[in-house]
Coordinates of C-alpha atoms and ligand atoms in Angstrom, one line a residue:
X654 CA -4.4 -1.8 -46.6
X655 CA -6.7 -4.1 -48.3
X656 CA -9.8 -5.2 -46.2
X657 CA -10.3 -9.0 -45.0
X658 CA -13.4 -10.4 -45.8
X659 CA -15.0 -11.9 -43.1
X660 CA -18.1 -13.9 -42.4
X661 CA -19.7 -15.2 -39.2
X662 CA -21.5 -18.6 -39.1
X663 CA -24.1 -18.9 -36.5
X664 CA -25.1 -15.6 -35.2
X665 CA -27.0 -16.6 -31.7
X666 CA -26.2 -15.6 -28.5
X667 CA -22.5 -15.5 -28.9
X668 CA -21.8 -15.4 -32.6
X669 CA -23.8 -11.7 -32.7
X670 CA -21.0 -10.5 -31.0
X671 CA -18.4 -11.9 -33.1
X672 CA -20.4 -10.6 -36.2
X673 CA -21.0 -6.7 -34.6
X674 CA -17.1 -6.2 -33.4
X675 CA -15.4 -8.0 -36.1
X676 CA -18.2 -5.5 -38.6
X677 CA -16.2 -2.7 -36.5
X678 CA -13.0 -2.9 -37.3
X679 CA -11.7 -0.8 -40.2
X680 CA -9.7 -3.7 -41.9
X681 CA -12.3 -5.8 -42.2
X682 CA -15.6 -6.2 -44.2
X683 CA -18.5 -8.2 -43.2
X684 CA -19.9 -9.8 -46.0
X685 CA -22.2 -11.7 -44.2
X686 CA -23.5 -14.0 -41.3
X687 CA -25.0 -17.2 -41.5
X688 CA -27.8 -18.7 -39.1
X689 CA -29.7 -21.7 -39.7
X690 CA -32.7 -19.7 -38.2
X691 CA -33.1 -17.1 -41.0
X692 CA -34.9 -14.7 -38.8
X693 CA -32.1 -14.7 -36.3
X694 CA -29.7 -14.0 -39.9
X695 CA -31.8 -11.5 -40.9
X696 CA -32.0 -9.6 -37.7
X697 CA -28.4 -9.8 -36.9
X698 CA -27.7 -8.8 -40.9
X699 CA -30.1 -5.5 -40.9
X700 CA -28.0 -5.0 -37.8
X701 CA -24.7 -4.9 -39.0
X702 CA -25.7 -3.6 -42.7
X703 CA -24.6 -7.2 -44.1
X704 CA -26.3 -10.2 -46.0
X705 CA -28.0 -12.8 -44.2
X706 CA -27.6 -16.5 -45.6
X707 CA -29.3 -19.6 -44.3
X708 CA -26.7 -22.0 -45.7
X709 CA -22.6 -21.6 -45.2
X710 CA -21.9 -22.5 -48.7
X711 CA -22.6 -19.9 -50.8
X712 CA -20.0 -17.7 -48.9
X713 CA -17.0 -20.5 -49.8
X714 CA -14.8 -18.8 -52.0
X715 CA -16.0 -15.6 -51.1
X716 CA -14.5 -15.2 -47.8
X717 CA -11.0 -14.8 -46.4
X718 CA -11.6 -16.1 -43.3
X719 CA -14.4 -17.1 -41.4
X720 CA -15.3 -17.8 -37.1
X721 CA -17.6 -20.3 -36.5
X722 CA -19.9 -19.8 -33.8
X723 CA -22.3 -22.7 -34.4
X724 CA -23.5 -25.2 -31.1
X725 CA -20.6 -27.1 -30.9
X726 CA -22.0 -30.4 -32.7
X727 CA -21.9 -28.4 -35.9
X728 CA -18.3 -27.2 -35.6
X729 CA -16.9 -30.0 -37.5
X730 CA -18.8 -29.9 -40.5
X731 CA -19.0 -26.5 -40.6
X732 CA -14.9 -25.2 -39.9
X733 CA -14.3 -28.7 -42.1
X734 CA -16.3 -27.3 -45.4
X735 CA -14.0 -24.2 -45.0
X736 CA -10.7 -25.4 -44.1
X737 CA -10.9 -27.7 -47.0
X738 CA -11.4 -24.7 -49.2
X739 CA -8.0 -23.2 -47.8
X740 CA -10.1 -20.8 -45.8
X741 CA -8.7 -19.6 -42.4
X742 CA -11.3 -20.3 -39.4
X743 CA -11.5 -19.5 -36.1
X744 CA -13.6 -22.0 -34.6
X745 CA -15.3 -21.6 -30.8
X746 CA -14.6 -23.6 -27.9
X747 CA -14.8 -26.6 -27.4
X748 CA -12.7 -27.2 -30.6
X749 CA -15.5 -29.9 -31.9
X750 CA -17.5 -33.2 -30.0
X751 CA -14.7 -35.9 -30.6
X752 CA -11.3 -35.9 -30.5
X753 CA -11.2 -37.5 -34.1
X754 CA -13.3 -34.8 -35.6
X755 CA -10.6 -32.2 -33.9
X756 CA -7.9 -34.2 -35.7
X757 CA -9.6 -33.9 -39.3
X758 CA -9.6 -30.2 -38.5
X759 CA -5.9 -29.7 -37.4
X760 CA -4.7 -31.6 -40.6
X761 CA -7.3 -30.0 -42.9
X762 CA -5.4 -26.6 -41.4
X763 CA -2.2 -28.1 -41.6
X764 CA -2.8 -29.3 -45.5
X765 CA -4.2 -26.0 -46.3
X766 CA -1.4 -23.9 -44.0
X767 CA -3.9 -21.9 -42.8
X768 CA -4.4 -20.5 -38.9
X769 CA -6.7 -22.5 -37.0
X770 CA -7.5 -20.7 -34.0
X771 CA -10.2 -21.9 -31.5
X772 CA -11.8 -19.9 -29.1
X773 CA -10.4 -20.2 -25.7
X774 CA -11.3 -16.4 -24.8
X775 CA -9.9 -16.4 -21.5
X776 CA -6.2 -16.5 -22.7
X777 CA -7.2 -13.1 -23.7
X778 CA -8.1 -11.7 -20.7
X779 CA -5.6 -9.5 -19.5
X780 CA -5.3 -10.8 -16.1
X781 CA -4.2 -14.2 -17.0
X782 CA -1.9 -12.3 -19.6
X783 CA -0.4 -11.0 -17.2
X784 CA 0.5 -14.1 -14.9
X785 CA 1.7 -16.0 -17.3
X786 CA 4.2 -13.7 -18.5
X787 CA 5.8 -14.1 -14.8
X788 CA 8.0 -16.7 -13.6
X789 CA 5.7 -18.7 -11.8
X790 CA 5.8 -22.7 -11.6
X791 CA 2.1 -23.0 -10.2
X792 CA 2.2 -25.9 -7.6
X793 CA -1.4 -25.9 -6.0
X794 CA -4.3 -24.3 -8.1
X795 CA -7.9 -24.1 -7.4
X796 CA -10.3 -22.8 -10.0
X797 CA -13.7 -21.8 -10.0
X798 CA -16.2 -21.0 -12.7
X799 CA -19.8 -21.1 -11.3
X800 CA -23.0 -19.0 -13.3
X801 CA -26.5 -19.8 -13.1
X802 CA -28.5 -21.3 -15.6
X803 CA -29.3 -20.2 -19.2
X804 CA -30.9 -22.7 -20.5
X805 CA -27.8 -22.3 -23.3
X806 CA -25.0 -25.1 -24.6
X807 CA -27.3 -27.9 -23.6
X808 CA -26.3 -30.0 -26.3
X809 CA -23.3 -30.1 -24.1
X810 CA -22.7 -30.2 -20.3
X811 CA -20.6 -28.3 -18.0
X812 CA -17.3 -29.7 -18.7
X813 CA -17.6 -28.7 -22.2
X814 CA -19.5 -25.6 -22.0
X815 CA -17.4 -24.3 -18.8
X816 CA -14.5 -26.9 -17.4
X817 CA -12.7 -26.5 -20.9
X818 CA -11.6 -22.5 -20.3
X819 CA -9.9 -23.9 -17.0
X820 CA -8.7 -26.7 -18.2
X821 CA -7.1 -25.0 -21.6
X822 CA -5.9 -22.3 -18.7
X823 CA -4.0 -25.2 -16.4
X824 CA -2.2 -26.6 -19.6
X825 CA -0.6 -23.1 -20.7
X826 CA -0.1 -22.7 -17.2
X827 CA 1.4 -25.6 -15.8
X828 CA 2.9 -26.7 -19.0
X829 CA 3.1 -30.4 -18.0
X830 CA 0.7 -33.3 -18.2
X831 CA -1.6 -34.8 -16.2
X832 CA -0.8 -38.1 -14.8
X833 CA -4.4 -38.7 -12.9
X834 CA -8.0 -37.4 -12.7
X835 CA -10.5 -37.9 -10.6
X836 CA -14.5 -36.3 -10.6
X837 CA -17.8 -36.1 -9.3
X838 CA -20.6 -34.5 -11.3
X839 CA -24.2 -34.5 -11.2
X840 CA -27.0 -33.6 -13.9
X841 CA -29.9 -31.8 -12.4
X842 CA -32.0 -29.9 -15.1
X843 CA -31.0 -32.7 -18.2
X844 CA -28.8 -35.4 -19.6
X845 CA -25.3 -34.0 -18.9
X846 CA -23.8 -32.8 -15.7
X847 CA -24.6 -29.2 -14.5
X848 CA -21.9 -29.0 -11.8
X849 CA -18.4 -30.9 -11.4
X850 CA -15.6 -30.9 -9.7
X851 CA -12.2 -32.7 -10.6
X852 CA -8.9 -33.0 -9.3
X853 CA -5.9 -33.1 -11.4
X854 CA -2.6 -34.5 -10.7
X855 CA 0.1 -32.9 -13.0
X856 CA 3.7 -35.1 -13.8
X857 CA 5.4 -31.9 -12.3
X858 CA 3.8 -32.5 -9.0
X859 CA 0.9 -29.9 -9.2
X860 CA -2.5 -30.6 -8.4
X861 CA -5.4 -28.7 -9.2
X862 CA -9.1 -28.4 -8.0
X863 CA -11.2 -27.3 -10.4
X864 CA -14.8 -26.7 -10.1
X865 CA -17.7 -25.6 -12.7
X866 CA -21.1 -25.3 -12.4
X867 CA -24.1 -23.8 -14.5
X868 CA -26.9 -23.8 -12.0
X869 CA -24.9 -21.5 -9.1
X870 CA -27.0 -18.5 -8.1
X871 CA -24.3 -16.0 -8.1
X872 CA -21.9 -15.9 -11.0
X873 CA -17.8 -16.6 -9.9
X874 CA -14.8 -17.1 -12.2
X875 CA -11.4 -17.1 -10.6
X876 CA -7.9 -19.1 -10.3
X877 CA -5.9 -19.2 -7.5
X878 CA -2.7 -20.3 -7.9
X879 CA 0.3 -21.4 -5.1
X880 CA 3.9 -21.5 -6.2
X881 CA 7.3 -21.8 -4.9
X882 CA 7.7 -17.9 -6.1
X883 CA 4.3 -16.8 -4.6
X884 CA 0.6 -16.8 -4.7
X885 CA -1.4 -15.5 -7.4
X886 CA -5.2 -14.6 -7.8
X887 CA -7.3 -13.8 -10.6
X888 CA -11.2 -12.7 -10.3
X889 CA -11.9 -13.1 -14.6
X890 CA -14.8 -11.0 -13.7
X891 CA -12.9 -8.2 -13.2
X892 CA -10.0 -9.0 -15.0
X893 CA -8.1 -8.3 -11.4
X894 CA -5.0 -9.9 -10.6
X895 CA -3.6 -10.0 -7.0
X896 CA 0.3 -11.3 -6.3
X897 CA 1.9 -12.2 -2.8
X898 CA 5.9 -12.9 -2.9
X899 CA 8.1 -13.2 0.2
X900 CA 9.9 -10.0 0.8
X901 CA 13.8 -10.2 0.3
X902 CA 14.1 -10.1 3.9
X903 CA 12.0 -13.2 4.6
X904 CA 13.9 -14.9 1.2
X905 CA 17.0 -14.2 2.9
X906 CA 16.7 -14.8 6.5
X907 CA 13.3 -16.6 6.8
X908 CA 11.0 -16.4 10.2
X909 CA 10.6 -18.7 12.8
X910 CA 7.6 -18.0 14.6
X911 CA 8.5 -20.6 17.3
X912 CA 11.2 -18.7 18.0
X913 CA 9.6 -14.9 18.5
X914 CA 8.9 -13.6 22.1
X915 CA 5.8 -12.0 23.0
X916 CA 6.4 -9.0 22.0
X917 CA 7.7 -9.8 18.4
X918 CA 4.8 -12.3 18.0
X919 CA 2.4 -9.6 19.1
X920 CA 3.5 -7.3 16.2
X921 CA 3.7 -10.1 13.4
X922 CA 0.1 -9.7 12.8
X923 CA 0.6 -6.0 11.4
X924 CA 4.2 -7.3 9.8
X925 CA 3.1 -9.9 8.2
X926 CA 1.7 -8.2 4.8
X927 CA 4.4 -5.5 4.3
X928 CA 7.8 -6.5 6.5
X929 CA 7.5 -10.2 5.2
X930 CA 4.5 -10.8 2.4
X931 CA 4.2 -8.2 -0.3
X932 CA 1.1 -7.7 -1.9
X933 CA 1.0 -6.4 -5.4
X934 CA -2.8 -5.4 -7.0
X935 CA -2.9 -5.5 -10.7
X936 CA -6.4 -3.6 -12.4
X937 CA -5.6 -5.1 -15.7
X938 CA -8.7 -4.0 -16.9
X939 CA -8.2 -2.0 -20.4
X940 CA -10.5 -0.3 -23.0
X941 CA -11.2 -3.2 -24.9
X942 CA -12.6 -6.7 -24.0
X943 CA -11.4 -9.8 -24.5
X944 CA -13.3 -10.9 -27.5
X945 CA -12.1 -8.5 -29.3
X946 CA -8.6 -9.1 -28.4
X947 CA -9.2 -12.5 -29.3
X948 CA -10.6 -11.6 -32.9
X949 CA -8.1 -8.9 -33.4
X950 CA -5.1 -11.4 -32.7
X951 CA -7.1 -14.0 -35.0
X952 CA -7.2 -11.1 -38.1
X953 CA -3.4 -10.5 -36.8
X954 CA -2.8 -14.2 -38.0
X955 CA -4.6 -14.5 -41.0
X956 CA -2.9 -11.5 -42.4
X957 CA 0.8 -12.7 -41.1
X958 CA 0.4 -17.0 -41.4
X959 CA 1.4 -16.6 -37.4
X960 CA 0.5 -19.7 -35.5
X961 CA -2.8 -18.6 -33.0
X962 CA -2.0 -18.5 -29.3
X963 CA -4.6 -21.3 -29.4
X964 CA -4.1 -23.1 -31.9
X965 CA -5.7 -26.6 -32.9
X966 CA -3.7 -28.3 -31.0
X967 CA -4.2 -26.1 -27.7
X968 CA -8.1 -27.0 -28.4
X969 CA -7.5 -30.3 -28.9
X970 CA -5.5 -31.0 -25.8
X971 CA -8.1 -29.1 -23.5
X972 CA -10.7 -31.2 -25.5
X973 CA -8.2 -34.5 -24.4
X974 CA -8.4 -33.5 -20.7
X975 CA -11.9 -32.5 -20.8
X976 CA -12.7 -36.0 -22.2
X977 CA -10.8 -37.8 -19.4
X978 CA -12.7 -35.9 -16.5
X979 CA -15.9 -36.8 -18.0
X980 CA -14.7 -40.7 -17.9
X981 CA -13.8 -40.0 -14.7
X982 CA -16.7 -38.7 -14.3
X983 CA -18.8 -41.5 -15.5
X984 CA -16.2 -43.8 -13.3
X985 CA -17.5 -42.0 -10.3
X986 CA -19.3 -44.2 -7.8
X987 CA -21.7 -42.2 -5.5
X988 CA -22.5 -45.1 -2.8
X989 CA -18.6 -46.3 -2.9
X990 CA -19.5 -49.9 -4.3
X991 CA -18.9 -51.0 -7.7
X992 CA -22.2 -52.0 -8.3
X993 CA -24.5 -49.1 -7.0
X994 CA -25.0 -45.6 -9.1
X995 CA -22.2 -44.3 -11.1
X996 CA -22.1 -40.9 -13.3
X997 CA -23.7 -38.0 -13.7
X998 CA -27.0 -39.1 -12.2
X999 CA -26.6 -39.1 -8.8
X1000 CA -28.9 -41.4 -6.6
X1001 CA -32.4 -40.0 -5.5
X1002 CA -32.4 -38.2 -2.6
X1003 CA -33.0 -39.7 0.7
X1004 CA -35.0 -36.7 2.5
X1005 CA -35.6 -33.0 2.7
X1006 CA -33.0 -30.4 3.8
X1007 CA -36.2 -28.6 5.2
X1008 CA -40.2 -28.4 4.4
X1009 CA -40.4 -28.0 0.8
X1010 CA -42.3 -24.4 0.1
X1011 CA -45.2 -24.1 -1.9
X1012 CA -45.4 -21.0 -4.3
X1013 CA -48.1 -19.3 -5.5
X1014 CA -49.0 -19.0 -9.3
X1015 CA -47.2 -15.8 -10.2
X1016 CA -43.9 -16.9 -8.0
X1017 CA -43.5 -19.9 -9.7
X1018 CA -44.0 -18.2 -13.3
Ligands
LIG1461 P1 -27.0 -20.2 -29.6 O1 -27.8 -21.5 -29.5 O2 -27.1 -19.1 -28.8 O3 -26.3 -19.6 -30.7 C1 -26.2 -20.5 -31.7 C2 -27.0 -20.3 -33.5 O4 -25.9 -21.1 -34.3 C3 -28.1 -19.9 -33.1 O5 -28.9 -19.1 -33.6 C4 -28.5 -21.5 -34.5 O6 -29.4 -21.0 -34.7 C5 -27.3 -21.3 -35.5 N1 -26.9 -22.6 -35.9 C6 -27.4 -24.2 -36.0 N2 -26.8 -24.6 -36.2 C7 -26.4 -24.1 -37.8 C8 -25.8 -23.8 -38.6 N3 -25.5 -25.5 -39.1 N4 -25.6 -23.6 -39.6 C9 -25.4 -22.0 -39.2 N5 -26.0 -21.8 -38.0 C10 -26.3 -22.7 -37.0 O7 -25.6 -20.7 -28.8 P2 -24.0 -20.0 -28.3 O8 -24.0 -20.1 -26.7 O9 -23.8 -18.5 -29.1 O10 -22.6 -21.0 -28.5 C11 -22.0 -20.9 -29.9 C12 -20.7 -21.7 -29.6 O11 -20.2 -21.0 -29.3 C13 -20.7 -23.0 -28.9 O12 -20.0 -23.9 -29.7 C14 -20.5 -22.4 -27.4 O13 -19.6 -23.7 -26.9 C15 -19.8 -21.1 -27.9 N6 -19.5 -20.4 -26.7 C16 -18.1 -20.1 -26.3 C17 -18.2 -19.0 -25.1 C18 -16.5 -18.6 -24.8 O14 -16.6 -18.1 -23.6 N7 -15.9 -19.1 -25.9 C19 -19.2 -18.5 -24.8 C20 -20.4 -19.3 -25.6 C21 -20.3 -20.1 -26.0

């Protein structure tokens, strides 16, 4: 099999892993890495035995596909340059900064007839893959994505940085359009929201509560789904899926707890999980991580021309919903009045929750 010539544009925190994984594929030749910071390009190139570039232009015409992992504000410029040249492109999430930019990328990919994939990596989390193939019709969902502040991706807020992962997952899982959006969020360290909560009402009756924070001490990434078919819980970090469903006995005969005698009620506590509700814990972990799975899928689509699992339209739909969350967040009133503070800048604190602690110099550093 001929090796596909690939390049990665933007080899910072995440892009260096795209480059490392692509370089490890036997059917891929990593012909170059590009970074606006020449030291970073040189560092990653020397590590992987490839050529560093400071600009992507020389690679147009010399690659069979690219992965674009620059900050979001540059996705459109870089991806459109390659798509215009007919090069299959994987662009990190969010697809672009605006819907108009996303539309342009989709149109360019369509015109060239080449795959455009968007890096919504959790779709390749094996726990989510296990869930979505089951006949579940979600009616209430809770999604939480919390992490500590890293100082990265500060060209966007927590909605486009983190929450968009869950918005994409919900759109894939629920399979319905969103009718109403309410949101509240706060900018703590910069100009964009660092934490946000939204309530989504889908046209098919499903309701979702989604929280994202990039200022939480303890990381957490999980999804909980209630459906007529049962309950599903995913821990994206450990890649574990828990499924709970009614037993055949419960489905067939039901259970009237109010009609049980004292003894039967006493037994119930021990019988709920087992006799009435059955639990399946699936350890969906596998030998390779989801970034490897996502990149393998992209290479497969480049070779076959298949539509990627997360194509430009899916990336655009997630961005569109993210923009609706951002609009709801901007419209949120902190004191319930039309004239009071609105949007992600909260009002000044009314007081201290506890007496402020004075740090000595070494602790503050
Ligand atoms: P980063 O700042 O660590 O790296 C970006 C790199 O791109 C830097 O080295 C920078 O010098 C370089 N760069 C900037 N402009 C460039 C240009 N025009 N051409 C070439 N190189 C350029 O950022 P990051 O955390 O790696 O994030 C990059 C992208 O990946 C963002 O879009 C982000 O949203 C996305 N991301 C996705 C996930 C995920 O889970 N899928 C996780 C983290 C980041």
